[in-house]
Amino acid sequence: MSGALSRSPAEAQRAALIADALAGLSAARKTLPCKWLYDAEGCALFEAITRLPEYYPTRTETRILRECGPAIADAIGPGAAVVEFGPGDGAKAVLLLRALAAPAAYLPVDIAPEWLDAAAGRVASAFPGLPVRPVVADFAQPFDLAGRADGSATHLGFFPGSTIGNFEPEEAVRFLRRARTTLRAGARLLLGADLVKDARVLEAAYDDAAGVTAAFDLNLLARLNREAGADFDLGGFRHAAIWNAEKERIEMHLVSRRAQSVRLAGRVFRFAQGETIHTESSHKYRPERLRDMAAAAGWRAAAMWTDPDGLFSVWLLEG
Ligand code: AVI
């Protein structure tokens, strides 16, 4: 058997992290994929971010789901099987399922079994008797609901949190197109998307006064030290959140405080003072752009709900 085939999931994950780091740090503009921000420490820091005063998306979307719940439920109707892409701790699913009339089932989809267990457990205890069928899959890649699908119910995809904003726009369209195929005929999708707003509000949301987002970003270097044997000096980098007005996205960067070299997997990477590693993009959308993206993926925007300040949007798309 070859080495690759006999790898444990943890070894395969470490190899993928190293491969991505070597590719990203070799690029003319250094970058690291944002999915690597979420190890156990990163997930805990992200949970803390969602409670920060500056980070408005989570509490605003929660408010929309709560206050517009009856209108959302009316638009969706009874008997939908809810398929949630990346359920986190299942808290938003509980809100949605509570609003909906007679949901048929709950199918959380995630690559990480620990997230699935948390979401499935929370929903199962809030709704005894509701069929809960976790699906282990990477929802950023094509997958099939297969045996988990509910033959009699129509599927309602649920993709809250503006996670769609972490995709490049072309990737977002590909995701939306695949979701239509996965959810099958008659599908609908309830999608949370953050809206374009004042750059100062956005930069504060991604560079909070308590430094939690900075710790979340810098944890990526700590992770590379822990898991990839790199020798990043964490004190040699600082976090920055920059509004890119042309691309309408907040970018997180780790900025090198001085000229320095870092070793990783036998390679040496040189940083000039002020050079950055781009670690995440969080795209913000104008309603018309989101509607066009949905249409490019074959969806029709049936309804949109927002908060009184127009910070965040929740969309019902029909296939
Ligand atoms: C997960 N995702 C939607 C968050 C966002 O707002 O783009 C990740 C995040 N990064 C920094 N703060 C929050």
Short mmCIF file of C-alpha atoms and ligand atoms in Angstrom, two decimals, residues 38 46 49 55 161-163 166 206 213 216 252 280 282 284, ligand 1:
data_model
loop_
_atom_site.label_atom_id
_atom_site.label_comp_id
_atom_site.label_asym_id
_atom_site.label_seq_id
_atom_site.Cartn_x
_atom_site.Cartn_y
_atom_site.Cartn_z
CA TYR A 38 -10.40 26.87 12.32
CA PHE A 46 -14.34 32.56 16.43
CA ILE A 49 -15.72 36.95 18.01
CA TYR A 55 -18.94 42.10 15.39
CA GLY A 161 -23.63 33.47 8.90
CA SER A 162 -22.45 35.08 5.63
CA THR A 163 -20.02 32.20 5.21
CA ASN A 166 -15.56 33.92 2.57
CA TYR A 206 -12.66 42.72 11.96
CA THR A 213 -9.81 38.90 16.00
CA PHE A 216 -7.80 34.49 15.82
CA MET A 252 -7.44 40.12 7.04
CA GLU A 280 -9.07 35.86 4.77
CA SER A 282 -14.98 38.53 3.78
CA LYS A 284 -19.89 42.19 1.52
C1 AVI B 1 -17.07 32.72 9.24
N1 AVI B 1 -17.09 34.02 8.58
C2 AVI B 1 -18.43 34.30 8.04
C3 AVI B 1 -16.54 35.13 9.38
C4 AVI B 1 -16.64 36.46 8.61
O1 AVI B 1 -17.21 37.40 9.15
O2 AVI B 1 -16.19 36.53 7.47
C5 AVI B 1 -15.11 34.86 9.77
C6 AVI B 1 -14.48 35.99 10.54
N2 AVI B 1 -13.26 36.43 10.36
C7 AVI B 1 -13.00 37.38 11.21
N3 AVI B 1 -14.05 37.61 11.93
C8 AVI B 1 -15.00 36.72 11.54
#
